[in-house]
mmCIF file of C-alpha atoms and ligand atoms in Angstrom:
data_model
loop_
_atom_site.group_PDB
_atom_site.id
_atom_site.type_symbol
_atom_site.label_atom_id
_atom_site.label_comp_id
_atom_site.label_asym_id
_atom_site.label_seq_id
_atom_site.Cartn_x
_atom_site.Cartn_y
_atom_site.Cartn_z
ATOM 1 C CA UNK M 213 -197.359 185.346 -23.252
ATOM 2 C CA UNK M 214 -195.416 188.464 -21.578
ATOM 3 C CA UNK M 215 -191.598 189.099 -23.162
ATOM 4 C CA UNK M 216 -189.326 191.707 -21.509
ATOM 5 C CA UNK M 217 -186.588 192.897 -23.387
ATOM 6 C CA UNK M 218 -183.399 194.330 -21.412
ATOM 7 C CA UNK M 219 -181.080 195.745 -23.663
ATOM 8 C CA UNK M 220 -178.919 199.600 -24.106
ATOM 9 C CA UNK M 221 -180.726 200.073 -27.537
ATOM 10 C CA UNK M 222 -184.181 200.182 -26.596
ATOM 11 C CA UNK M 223 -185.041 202.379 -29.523
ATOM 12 C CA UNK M 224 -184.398 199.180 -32.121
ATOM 13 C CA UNK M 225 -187.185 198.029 -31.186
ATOM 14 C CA UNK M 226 -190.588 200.273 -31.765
ATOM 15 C CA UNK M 227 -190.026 199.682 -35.507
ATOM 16 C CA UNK M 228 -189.789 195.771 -35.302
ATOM 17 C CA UNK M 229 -192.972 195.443 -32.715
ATOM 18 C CA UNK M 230 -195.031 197.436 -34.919
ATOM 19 C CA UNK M 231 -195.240 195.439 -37.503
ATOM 20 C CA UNK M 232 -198.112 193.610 -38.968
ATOM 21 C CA UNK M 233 -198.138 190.655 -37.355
ATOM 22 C CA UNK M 234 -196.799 191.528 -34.359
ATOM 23 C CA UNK M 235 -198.821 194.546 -33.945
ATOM 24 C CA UNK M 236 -201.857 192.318 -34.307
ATOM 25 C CA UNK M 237 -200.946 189.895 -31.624
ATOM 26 C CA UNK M 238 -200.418 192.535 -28.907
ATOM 27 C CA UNK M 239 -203.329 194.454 -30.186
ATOM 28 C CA UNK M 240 -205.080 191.032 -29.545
ATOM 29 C CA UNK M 241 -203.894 190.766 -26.103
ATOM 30 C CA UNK M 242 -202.085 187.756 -27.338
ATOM 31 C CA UNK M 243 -198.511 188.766 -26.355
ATOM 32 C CA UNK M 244 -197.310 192.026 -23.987
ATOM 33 C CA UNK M 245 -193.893 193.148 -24.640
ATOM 34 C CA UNK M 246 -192.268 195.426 -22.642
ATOM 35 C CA UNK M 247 -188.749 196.856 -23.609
ATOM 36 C CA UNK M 248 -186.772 197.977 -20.834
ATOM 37 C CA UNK M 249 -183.030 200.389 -20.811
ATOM 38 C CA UNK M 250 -180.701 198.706 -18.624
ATOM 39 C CA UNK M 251 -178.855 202.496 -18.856
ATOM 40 C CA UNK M 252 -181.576 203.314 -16.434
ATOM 41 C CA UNK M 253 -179.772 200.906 -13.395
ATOM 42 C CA UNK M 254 -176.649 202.318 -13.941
ATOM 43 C CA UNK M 255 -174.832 203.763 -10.809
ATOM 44 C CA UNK M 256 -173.269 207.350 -10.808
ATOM 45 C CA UNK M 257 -173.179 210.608 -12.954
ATOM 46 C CA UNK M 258 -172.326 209.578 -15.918
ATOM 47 C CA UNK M 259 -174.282 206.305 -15.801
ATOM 48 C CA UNK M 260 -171.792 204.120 -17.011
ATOM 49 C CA UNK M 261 -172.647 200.303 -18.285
ATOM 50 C CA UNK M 262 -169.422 199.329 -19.756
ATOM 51 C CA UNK M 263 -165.729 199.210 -18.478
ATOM 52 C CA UNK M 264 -162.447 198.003 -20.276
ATOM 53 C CA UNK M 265 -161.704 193.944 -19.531
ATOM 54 C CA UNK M 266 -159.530 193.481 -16.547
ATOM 55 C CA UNK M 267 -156.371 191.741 -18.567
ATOM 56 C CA UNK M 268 -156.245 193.944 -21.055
ATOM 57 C CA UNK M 269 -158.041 193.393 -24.879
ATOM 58 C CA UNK M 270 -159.905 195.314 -27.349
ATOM 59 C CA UNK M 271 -163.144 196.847 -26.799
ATOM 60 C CA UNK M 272 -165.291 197.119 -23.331
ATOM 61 C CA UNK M 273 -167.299 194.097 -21.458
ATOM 62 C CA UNK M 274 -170.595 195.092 -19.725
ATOM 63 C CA UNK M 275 -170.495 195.561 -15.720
ATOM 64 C CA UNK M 276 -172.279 193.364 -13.790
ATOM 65 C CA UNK M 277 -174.632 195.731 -11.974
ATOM 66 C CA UNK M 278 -176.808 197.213 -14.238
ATOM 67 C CA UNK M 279 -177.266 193.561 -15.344
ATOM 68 C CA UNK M 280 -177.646 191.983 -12.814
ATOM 69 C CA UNK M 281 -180.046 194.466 -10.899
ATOM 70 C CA UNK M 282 -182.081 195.152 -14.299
ATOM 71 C CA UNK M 283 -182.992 191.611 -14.885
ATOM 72 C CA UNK M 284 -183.758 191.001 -10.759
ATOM 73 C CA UNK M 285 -186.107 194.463 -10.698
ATOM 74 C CA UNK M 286 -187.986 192.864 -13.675
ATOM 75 C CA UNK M 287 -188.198 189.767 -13.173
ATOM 76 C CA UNK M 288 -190.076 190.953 -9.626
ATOM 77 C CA UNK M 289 -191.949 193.272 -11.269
ATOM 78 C CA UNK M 290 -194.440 190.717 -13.069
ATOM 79 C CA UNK M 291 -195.463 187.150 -12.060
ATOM 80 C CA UNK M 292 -194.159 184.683 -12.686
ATOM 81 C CA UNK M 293 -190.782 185.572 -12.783
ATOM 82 C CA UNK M 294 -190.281 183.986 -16.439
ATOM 83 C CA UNK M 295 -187.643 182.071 -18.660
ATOM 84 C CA UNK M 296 -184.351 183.977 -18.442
ATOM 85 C CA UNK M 297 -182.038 184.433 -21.737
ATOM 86 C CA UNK M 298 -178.881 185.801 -22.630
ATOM 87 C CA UNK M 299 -178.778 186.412 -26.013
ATOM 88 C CA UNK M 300 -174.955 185.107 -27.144
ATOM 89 C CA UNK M 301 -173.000 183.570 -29.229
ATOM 90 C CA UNK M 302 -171.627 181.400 -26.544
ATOM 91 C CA UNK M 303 -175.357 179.955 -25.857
ATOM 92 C CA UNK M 304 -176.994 177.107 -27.092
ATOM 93 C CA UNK M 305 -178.132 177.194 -31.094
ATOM 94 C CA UNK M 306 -181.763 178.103 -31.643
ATOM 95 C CA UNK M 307 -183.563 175.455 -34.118
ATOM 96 C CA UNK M 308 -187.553 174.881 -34.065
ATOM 97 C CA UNK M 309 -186.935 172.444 -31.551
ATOM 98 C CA UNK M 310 -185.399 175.112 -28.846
ATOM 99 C CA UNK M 311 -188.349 177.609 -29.919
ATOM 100 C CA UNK M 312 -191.197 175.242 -29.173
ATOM 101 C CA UNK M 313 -189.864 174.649 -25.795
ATOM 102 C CA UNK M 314 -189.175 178.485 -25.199
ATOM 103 C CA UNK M 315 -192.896 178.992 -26.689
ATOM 104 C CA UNK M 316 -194.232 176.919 -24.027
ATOM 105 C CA UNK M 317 -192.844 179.879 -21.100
ATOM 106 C CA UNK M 318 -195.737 182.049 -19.974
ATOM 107 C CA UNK M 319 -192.931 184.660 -19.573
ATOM 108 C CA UNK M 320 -189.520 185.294 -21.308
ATOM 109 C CA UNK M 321 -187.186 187.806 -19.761
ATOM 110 C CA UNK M 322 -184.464 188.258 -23.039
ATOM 111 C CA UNK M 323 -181.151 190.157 -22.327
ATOM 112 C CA UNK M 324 -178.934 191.599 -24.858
ATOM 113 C CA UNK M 325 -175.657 191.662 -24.761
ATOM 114 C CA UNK M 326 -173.479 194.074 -26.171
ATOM 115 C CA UNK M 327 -169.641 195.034 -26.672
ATOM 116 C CA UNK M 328 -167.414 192.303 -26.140
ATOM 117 C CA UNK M 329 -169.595 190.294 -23.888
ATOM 118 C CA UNK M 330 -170.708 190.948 -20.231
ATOM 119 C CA UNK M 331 -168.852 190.463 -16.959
ATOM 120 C CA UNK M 332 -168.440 186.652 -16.309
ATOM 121 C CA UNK M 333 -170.868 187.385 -12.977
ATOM 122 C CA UNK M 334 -173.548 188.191 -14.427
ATOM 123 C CA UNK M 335 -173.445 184.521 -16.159
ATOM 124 C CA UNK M 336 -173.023 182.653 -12.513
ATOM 125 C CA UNK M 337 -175.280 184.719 -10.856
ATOM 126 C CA UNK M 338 -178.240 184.835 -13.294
ATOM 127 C CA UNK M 339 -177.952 181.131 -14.565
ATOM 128 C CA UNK M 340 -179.504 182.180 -17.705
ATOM 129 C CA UNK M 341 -180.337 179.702 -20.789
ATOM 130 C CA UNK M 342 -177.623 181.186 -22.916
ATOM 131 C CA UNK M 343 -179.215 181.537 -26.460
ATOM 132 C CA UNK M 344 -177.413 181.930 -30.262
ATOM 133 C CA UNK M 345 -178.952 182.201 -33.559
ATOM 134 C CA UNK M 346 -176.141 180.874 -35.496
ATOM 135 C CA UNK M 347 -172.323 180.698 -35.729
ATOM 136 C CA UNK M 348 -171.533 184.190 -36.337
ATOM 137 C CA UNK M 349 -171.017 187.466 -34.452
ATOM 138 C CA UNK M 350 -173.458 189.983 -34.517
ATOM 139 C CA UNK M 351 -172.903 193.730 -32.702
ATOM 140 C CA UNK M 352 -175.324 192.869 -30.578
ATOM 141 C CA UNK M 353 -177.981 190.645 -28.658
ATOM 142 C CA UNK M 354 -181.075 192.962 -29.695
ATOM 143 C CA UNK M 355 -181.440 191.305 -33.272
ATOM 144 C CA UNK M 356 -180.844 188.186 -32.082
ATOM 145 C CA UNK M 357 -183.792 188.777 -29.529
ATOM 146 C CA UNK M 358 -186.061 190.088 -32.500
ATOM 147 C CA UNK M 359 -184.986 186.615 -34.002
ATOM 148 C CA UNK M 360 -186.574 184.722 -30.724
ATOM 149 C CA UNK M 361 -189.272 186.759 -30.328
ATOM 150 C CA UNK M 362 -190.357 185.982 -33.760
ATOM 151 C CA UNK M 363 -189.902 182.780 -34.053
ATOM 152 C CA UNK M 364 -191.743 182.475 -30.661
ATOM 153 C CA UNK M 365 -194.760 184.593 -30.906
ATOM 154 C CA UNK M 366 -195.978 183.059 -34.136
ATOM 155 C CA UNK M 367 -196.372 179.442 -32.033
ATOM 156 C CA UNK M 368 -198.067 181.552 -29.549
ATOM 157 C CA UNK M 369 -202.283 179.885 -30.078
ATOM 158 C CA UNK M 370 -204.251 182.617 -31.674
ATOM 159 C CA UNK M 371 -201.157 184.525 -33.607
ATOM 160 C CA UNK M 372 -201.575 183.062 -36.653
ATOM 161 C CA UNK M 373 -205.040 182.959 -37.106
ATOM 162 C CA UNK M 374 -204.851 179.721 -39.166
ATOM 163 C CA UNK M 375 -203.569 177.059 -36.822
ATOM 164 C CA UNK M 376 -202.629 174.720 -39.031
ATOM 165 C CA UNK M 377 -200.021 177.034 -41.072
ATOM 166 C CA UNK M 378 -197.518 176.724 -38.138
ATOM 167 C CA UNK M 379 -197.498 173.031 -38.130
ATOM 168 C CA UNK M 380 -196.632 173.188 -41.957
ATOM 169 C CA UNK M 381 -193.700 175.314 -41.385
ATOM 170 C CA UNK M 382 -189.929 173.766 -42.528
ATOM 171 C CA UNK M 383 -188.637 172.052 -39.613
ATOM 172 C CA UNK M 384 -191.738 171.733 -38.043
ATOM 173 C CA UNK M 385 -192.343 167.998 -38.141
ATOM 174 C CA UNK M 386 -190.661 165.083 -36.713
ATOM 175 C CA UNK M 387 -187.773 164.531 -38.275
ATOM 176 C CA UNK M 388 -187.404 168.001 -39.126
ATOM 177 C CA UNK M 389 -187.898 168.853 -42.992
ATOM 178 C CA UNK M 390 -188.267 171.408 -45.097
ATOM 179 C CA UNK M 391 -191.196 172.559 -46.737
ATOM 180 C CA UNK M 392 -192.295 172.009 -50.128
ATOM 181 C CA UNK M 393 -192.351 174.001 -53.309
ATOM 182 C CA UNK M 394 -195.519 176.471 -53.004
ATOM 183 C CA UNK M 395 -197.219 177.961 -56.441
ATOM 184 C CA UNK M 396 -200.210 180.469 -57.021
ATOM 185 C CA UNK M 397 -201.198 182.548 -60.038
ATOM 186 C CA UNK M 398 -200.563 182.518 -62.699
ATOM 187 C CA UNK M 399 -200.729 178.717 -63.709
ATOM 188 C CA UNK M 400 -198.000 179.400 -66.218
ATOM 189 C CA UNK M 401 -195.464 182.299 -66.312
ATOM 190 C CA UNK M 402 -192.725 182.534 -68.827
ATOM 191 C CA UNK M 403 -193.012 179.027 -69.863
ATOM 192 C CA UNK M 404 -193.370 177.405 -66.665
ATOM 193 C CA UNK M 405 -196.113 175.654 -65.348
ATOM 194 C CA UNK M 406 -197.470 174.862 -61.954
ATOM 195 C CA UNK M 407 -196.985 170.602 -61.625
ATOM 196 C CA UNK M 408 -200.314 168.941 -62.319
ATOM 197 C CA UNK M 409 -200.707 167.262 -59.138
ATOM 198 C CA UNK M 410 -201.767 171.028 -57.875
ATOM 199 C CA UNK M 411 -204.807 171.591 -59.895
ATOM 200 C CA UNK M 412 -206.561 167.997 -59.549
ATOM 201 C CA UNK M 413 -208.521 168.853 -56.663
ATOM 202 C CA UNK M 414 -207.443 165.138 -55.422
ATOM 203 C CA UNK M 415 -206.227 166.161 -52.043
ATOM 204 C CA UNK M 416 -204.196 162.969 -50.699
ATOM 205 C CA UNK M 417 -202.976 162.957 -54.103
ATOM 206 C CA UNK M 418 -201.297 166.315 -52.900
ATOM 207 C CA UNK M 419 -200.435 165.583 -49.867
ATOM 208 C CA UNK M 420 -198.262 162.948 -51.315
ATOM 209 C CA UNK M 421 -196.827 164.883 -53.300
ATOM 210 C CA UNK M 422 -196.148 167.078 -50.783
ATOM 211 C CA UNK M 423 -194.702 165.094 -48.253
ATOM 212 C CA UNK M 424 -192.466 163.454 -51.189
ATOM 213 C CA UNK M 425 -190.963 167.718 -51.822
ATOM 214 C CA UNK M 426 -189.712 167.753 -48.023
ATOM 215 C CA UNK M 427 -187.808 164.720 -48.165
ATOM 216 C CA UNK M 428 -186.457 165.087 -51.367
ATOM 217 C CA UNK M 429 -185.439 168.765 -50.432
ATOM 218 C CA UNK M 430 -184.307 167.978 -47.697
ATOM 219 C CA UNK M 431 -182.231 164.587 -48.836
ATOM 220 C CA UNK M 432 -180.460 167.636 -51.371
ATOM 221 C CA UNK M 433 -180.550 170.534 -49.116
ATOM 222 C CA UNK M 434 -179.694 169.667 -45.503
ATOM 223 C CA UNK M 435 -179.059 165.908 -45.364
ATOM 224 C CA UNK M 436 -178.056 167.261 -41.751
ATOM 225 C CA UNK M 437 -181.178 166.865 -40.858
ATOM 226 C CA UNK M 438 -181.542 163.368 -41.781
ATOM 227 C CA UNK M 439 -179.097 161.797 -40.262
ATOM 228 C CA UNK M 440 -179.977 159.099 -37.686
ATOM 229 C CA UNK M 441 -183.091 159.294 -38.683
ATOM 230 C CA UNK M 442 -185.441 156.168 -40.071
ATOM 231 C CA UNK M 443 -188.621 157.689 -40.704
ATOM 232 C CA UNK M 444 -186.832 159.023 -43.751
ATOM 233 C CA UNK M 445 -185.591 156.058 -45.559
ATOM 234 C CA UNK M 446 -189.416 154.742 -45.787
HETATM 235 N N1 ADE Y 547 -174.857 188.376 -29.919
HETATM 236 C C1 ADE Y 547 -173.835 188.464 -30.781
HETATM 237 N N2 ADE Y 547 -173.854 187.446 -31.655
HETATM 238 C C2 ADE Y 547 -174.920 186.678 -31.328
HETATM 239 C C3 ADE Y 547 -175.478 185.484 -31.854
HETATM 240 N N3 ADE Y 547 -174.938 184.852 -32.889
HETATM 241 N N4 ADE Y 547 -176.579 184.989 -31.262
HETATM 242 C C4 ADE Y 547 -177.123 185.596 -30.197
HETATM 243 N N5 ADE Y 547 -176.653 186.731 -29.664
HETATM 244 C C5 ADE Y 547 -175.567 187.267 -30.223
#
């Protein structure tokens, strides 16, 4: 898989791609990411990317150009052209759900938006799949691209070595649940003891156990997740 990141703040990112697992799966040839200034299509002298809103209001909107032409230069740069986002909390909520189907792009193009937002344009010209983490403001899209890129790369075949331990993840299954209650050494610690079931050996014994954690986790945690759903009240 090939990601391009488009963003003002390239330098957030060495730090975050250089980590362990990520490090290993473009060591691996697994994933390329490329991280790209959009400063660098700006027009004029002073290269400037943001202007005040036409209408008046606090704070400065991205113009359209450097956008617009950043995103088309890349996107023709590599084949194929890939998945265009827009990170923003006007898009469409990320869940497991949205990061399968984004996992399944050879190529994601991710912009970042910054300020206050970016010119309206950019929106109707691009067409991008406009993508939030959550319902909350955050300075900026790069951190919310970190969030899709890991959440992506670790579906990516190959990334996580064992390819089971994706498929175990919360939210994984259908219906979505959460996961269950892990343990490892030591089998006690200050009075507390790993449950039983754990040490038998007797592995559909734990599996049972198991699958009885998510539901009842989830029943107490994030009923949410439940609802209209049958599969759970078996
Ligand atoms: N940019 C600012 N807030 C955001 C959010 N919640 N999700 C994605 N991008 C954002």
């Amino acid at each position: 898989m090939r990601i391009d990141v488009l963003t003002l703040f390239p330098e957030m990112f060495p730090g975050y791609l250089g980590q362990s697992l990520l490090k290993r799966a473009i060591d691996a040839g697994l994933v390329s990411i490329e991280v790209h200034n959009i400063r660098d299509w700006a027009r004029g002298k002073h290269q400037q990317v943001d202007d005040r809103p036409f209408g008046g209001g606090p704070g400065m909107v991205l113009r359209p150009e450097p956008v617009v032409e950043c995103v088309e230069d890349v996107q023709q740069r590599g084949e194929p052209a890939g998945h265009l986002i827009l990170l923003s909390p006007q898009g469409r909520r990320l869940d497991q759900r949205a990061v399968e189907q984004l996992a399944g792009h050879e190529r994601l193009v991710l912009v970042c938006g910054r300020y206050e937002g970016v010119d309206q344009r950019v929106i109707e010209i691009l067409r991008p799949d406009e993508v939030s983490i959550g319902d909350f403001v955050l300075n900026g899209g790069e951190v919310a691209a970190m969030v899709v890129i890991d959440a992506v790369v670790r579906l990516v075949p190959g990334v996580l070595g064992d390819e089971q331990s994706n498929k175990e993840d919360s939210f994984s299954g259908e219906p979505p649940l959460l996961e269950f209650a892990q343990y490892t050494r030591p089998r006690e610690y200050r009075g507390m003891k790993v449950p039983d079931v754990l040490l038998t050996g007797n592995h559909p014994e734990i599996a049972r156990w198991r699958d009885e954690q998510k539901l009842e986790r989830t029943r107490s945690r994030r009923a949410d997740l439940l609802q209209d759903d049958d599969a759970s009240k078996d």
